[in-house]
PDB file of C-alpha atoms in Angstrom:
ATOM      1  CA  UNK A 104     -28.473  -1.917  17.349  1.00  0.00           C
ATOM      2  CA  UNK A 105     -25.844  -2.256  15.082  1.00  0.00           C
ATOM      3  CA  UNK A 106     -22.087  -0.704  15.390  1.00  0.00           C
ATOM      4  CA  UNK A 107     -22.238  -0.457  11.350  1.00  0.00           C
ATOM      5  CA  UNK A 108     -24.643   1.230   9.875  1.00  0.00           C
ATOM      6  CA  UNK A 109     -26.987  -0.439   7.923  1.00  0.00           C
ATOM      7  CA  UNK A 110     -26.781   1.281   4.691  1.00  0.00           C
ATOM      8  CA  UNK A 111     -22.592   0.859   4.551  1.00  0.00           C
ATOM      9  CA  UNK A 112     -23.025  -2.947   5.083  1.00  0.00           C
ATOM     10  CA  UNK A 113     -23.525  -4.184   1.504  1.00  0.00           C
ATOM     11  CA  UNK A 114     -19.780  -2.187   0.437  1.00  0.00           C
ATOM     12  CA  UNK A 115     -17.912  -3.631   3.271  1.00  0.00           C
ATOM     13  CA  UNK A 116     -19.441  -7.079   2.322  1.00  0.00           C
ATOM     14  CA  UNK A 117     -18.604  -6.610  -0.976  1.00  0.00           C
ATOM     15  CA  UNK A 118     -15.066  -5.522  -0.233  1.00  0.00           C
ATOM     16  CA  UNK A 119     -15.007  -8.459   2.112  1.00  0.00           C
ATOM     17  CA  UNK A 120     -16.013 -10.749  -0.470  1.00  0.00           C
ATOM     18  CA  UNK A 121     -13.703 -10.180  -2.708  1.00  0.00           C
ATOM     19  CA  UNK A 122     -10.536  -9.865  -0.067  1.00  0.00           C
ATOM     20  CA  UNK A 123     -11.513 -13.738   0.767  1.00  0.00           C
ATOM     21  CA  UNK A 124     -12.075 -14.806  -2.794  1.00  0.00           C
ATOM     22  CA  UNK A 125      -8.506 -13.202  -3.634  1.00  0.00           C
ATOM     23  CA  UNK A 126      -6.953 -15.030  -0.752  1.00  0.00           C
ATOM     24  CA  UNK A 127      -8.519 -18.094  -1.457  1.00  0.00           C
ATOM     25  CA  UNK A 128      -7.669 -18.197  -5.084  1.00  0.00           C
ATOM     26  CA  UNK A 129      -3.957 -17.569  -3.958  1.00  0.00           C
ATOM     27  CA  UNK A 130      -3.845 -20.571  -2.100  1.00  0.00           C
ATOM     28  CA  UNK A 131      -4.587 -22.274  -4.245  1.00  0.00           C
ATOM     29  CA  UNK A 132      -2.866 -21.474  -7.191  1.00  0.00           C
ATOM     30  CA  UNK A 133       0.351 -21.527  -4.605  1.00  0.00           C
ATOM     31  CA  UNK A 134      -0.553 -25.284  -4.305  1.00  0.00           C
ATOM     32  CA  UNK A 135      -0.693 -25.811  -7.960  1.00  0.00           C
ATOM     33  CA  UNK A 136       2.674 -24.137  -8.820  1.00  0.00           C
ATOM     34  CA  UNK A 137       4.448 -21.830  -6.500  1.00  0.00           C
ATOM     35  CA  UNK A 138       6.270 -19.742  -9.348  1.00  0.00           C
ATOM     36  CA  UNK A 139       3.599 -18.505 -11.333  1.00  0.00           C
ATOM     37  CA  UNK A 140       3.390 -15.062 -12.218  1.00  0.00           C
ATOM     38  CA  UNK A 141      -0.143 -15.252 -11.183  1.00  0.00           C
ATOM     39  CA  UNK A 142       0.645 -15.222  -7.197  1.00  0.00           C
ATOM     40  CA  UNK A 143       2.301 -12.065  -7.372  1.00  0.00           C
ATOM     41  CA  UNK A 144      -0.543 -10.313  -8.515  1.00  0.00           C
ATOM     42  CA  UNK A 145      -3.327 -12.414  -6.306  1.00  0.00           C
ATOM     43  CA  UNK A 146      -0.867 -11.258  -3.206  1.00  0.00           C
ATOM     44  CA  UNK A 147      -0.536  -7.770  -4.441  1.00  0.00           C
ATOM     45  CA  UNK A 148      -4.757  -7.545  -4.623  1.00  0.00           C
ATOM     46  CA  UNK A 149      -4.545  -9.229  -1.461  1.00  0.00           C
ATOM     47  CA  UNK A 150      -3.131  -6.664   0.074  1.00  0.00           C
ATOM     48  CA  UNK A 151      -4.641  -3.997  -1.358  1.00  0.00           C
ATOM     49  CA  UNK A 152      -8.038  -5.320  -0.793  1.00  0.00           C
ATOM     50  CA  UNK A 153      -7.614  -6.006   2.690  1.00  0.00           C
ATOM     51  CA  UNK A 154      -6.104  -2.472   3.565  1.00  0.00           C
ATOM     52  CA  UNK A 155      -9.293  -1.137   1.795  1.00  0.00           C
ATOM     53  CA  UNK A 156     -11.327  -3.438   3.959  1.00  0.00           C
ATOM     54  CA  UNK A 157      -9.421  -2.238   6.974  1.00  0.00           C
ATOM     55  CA  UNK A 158      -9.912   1.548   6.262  1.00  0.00           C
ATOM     56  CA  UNK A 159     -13.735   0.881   5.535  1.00  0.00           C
ATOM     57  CA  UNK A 160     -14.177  -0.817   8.783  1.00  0.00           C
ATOM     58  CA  UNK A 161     -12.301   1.533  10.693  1.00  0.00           C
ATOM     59  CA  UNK A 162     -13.646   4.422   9.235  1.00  0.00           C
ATOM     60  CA  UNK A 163     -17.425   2.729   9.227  1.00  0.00           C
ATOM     61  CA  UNK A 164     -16.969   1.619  13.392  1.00  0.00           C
ATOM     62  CA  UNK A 165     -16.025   5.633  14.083  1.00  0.00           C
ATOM     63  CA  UNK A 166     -13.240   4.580  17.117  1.00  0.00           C
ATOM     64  CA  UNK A 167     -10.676   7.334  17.141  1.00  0.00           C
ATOM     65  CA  UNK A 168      -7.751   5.767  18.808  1.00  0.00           C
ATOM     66  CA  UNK A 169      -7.991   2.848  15.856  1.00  0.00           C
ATOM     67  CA  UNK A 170      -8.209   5.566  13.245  1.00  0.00           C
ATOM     68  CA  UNK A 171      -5.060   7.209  14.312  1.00  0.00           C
ATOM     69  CA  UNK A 172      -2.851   3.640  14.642  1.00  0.00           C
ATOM     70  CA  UNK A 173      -4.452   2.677  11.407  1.00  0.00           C
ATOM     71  CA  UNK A 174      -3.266   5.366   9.529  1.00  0.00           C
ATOM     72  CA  UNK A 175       0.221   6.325  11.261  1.00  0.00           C
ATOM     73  CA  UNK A 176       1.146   2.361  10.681  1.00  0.00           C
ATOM     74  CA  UNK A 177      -0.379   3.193   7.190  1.00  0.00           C
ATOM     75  CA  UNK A 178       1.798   6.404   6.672  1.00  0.00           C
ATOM     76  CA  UNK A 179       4.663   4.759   8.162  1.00  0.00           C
ATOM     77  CA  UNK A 180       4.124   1.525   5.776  1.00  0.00           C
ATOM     78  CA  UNK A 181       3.695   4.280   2.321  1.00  0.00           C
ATOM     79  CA  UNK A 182       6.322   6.621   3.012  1.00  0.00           C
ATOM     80  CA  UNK A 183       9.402   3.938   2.481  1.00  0.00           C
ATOM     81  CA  UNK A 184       7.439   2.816  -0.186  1.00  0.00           C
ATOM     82  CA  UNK A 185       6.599   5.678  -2.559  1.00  0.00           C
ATOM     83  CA  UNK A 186      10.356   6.602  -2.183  1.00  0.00           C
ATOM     84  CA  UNK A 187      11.846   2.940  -3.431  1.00  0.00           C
ATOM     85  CA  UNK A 188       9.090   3.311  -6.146  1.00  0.00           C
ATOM     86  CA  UNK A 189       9.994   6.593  -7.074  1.00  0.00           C
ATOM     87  CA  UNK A 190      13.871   5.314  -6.851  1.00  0.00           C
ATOM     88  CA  UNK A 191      13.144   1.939  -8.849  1.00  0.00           C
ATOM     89  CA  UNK A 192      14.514   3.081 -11.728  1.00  0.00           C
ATOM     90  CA  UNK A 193      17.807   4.392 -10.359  1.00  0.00           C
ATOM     91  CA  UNK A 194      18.605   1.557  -8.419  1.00  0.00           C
ATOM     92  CA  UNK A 195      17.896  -1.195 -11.182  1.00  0.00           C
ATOM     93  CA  UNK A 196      20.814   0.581 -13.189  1.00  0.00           C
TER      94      UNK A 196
END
């Protein structure tokens, strides 16, 4: 028996699948040219995808002790910043 349920598989594998195909592609448009507008927003969906992996795996494998880390490092990550995004405008003047 499986730790993941069957049925979620094909999302996380999907989600997985594109997390590596991001990454990839930013390496190797970094070896191409490292100052391309381009890597900023393969690293931003980086990120993004792989936090979205990490909460579907976490939330799919059902461990409470992971859950709680996961999402107080999460909080802690979001709170500084939503407020420099909020402030973004203030402090480029």
């Amino acid at each position: 028996m499986s730790i993941v349920k069957d049925t979620a598989s094909f999302p996380l594998l999907f989600l997985l699948l594109l997390t590596v195909t991001c990454i990839t592609l930013l390496i190797l448009s970094m070896r191409q040219n490292k100052f391309r507008l381009l890597n900023g927003v393969l690293a931003n969906f980086s990120v993004v995808l792989t936090g979205m992996t990490l909460m579907f795996l976490i939330e799919l494998l059902n461990i409470q002790w992971l859950r709680v880390i996961f999402y107080a490092i999460f909080v802690i990550i979001l709170i500084p910043l939503a407020v420099l995004y909020s402030l973004l405008g203030i402090l480029l003047l």
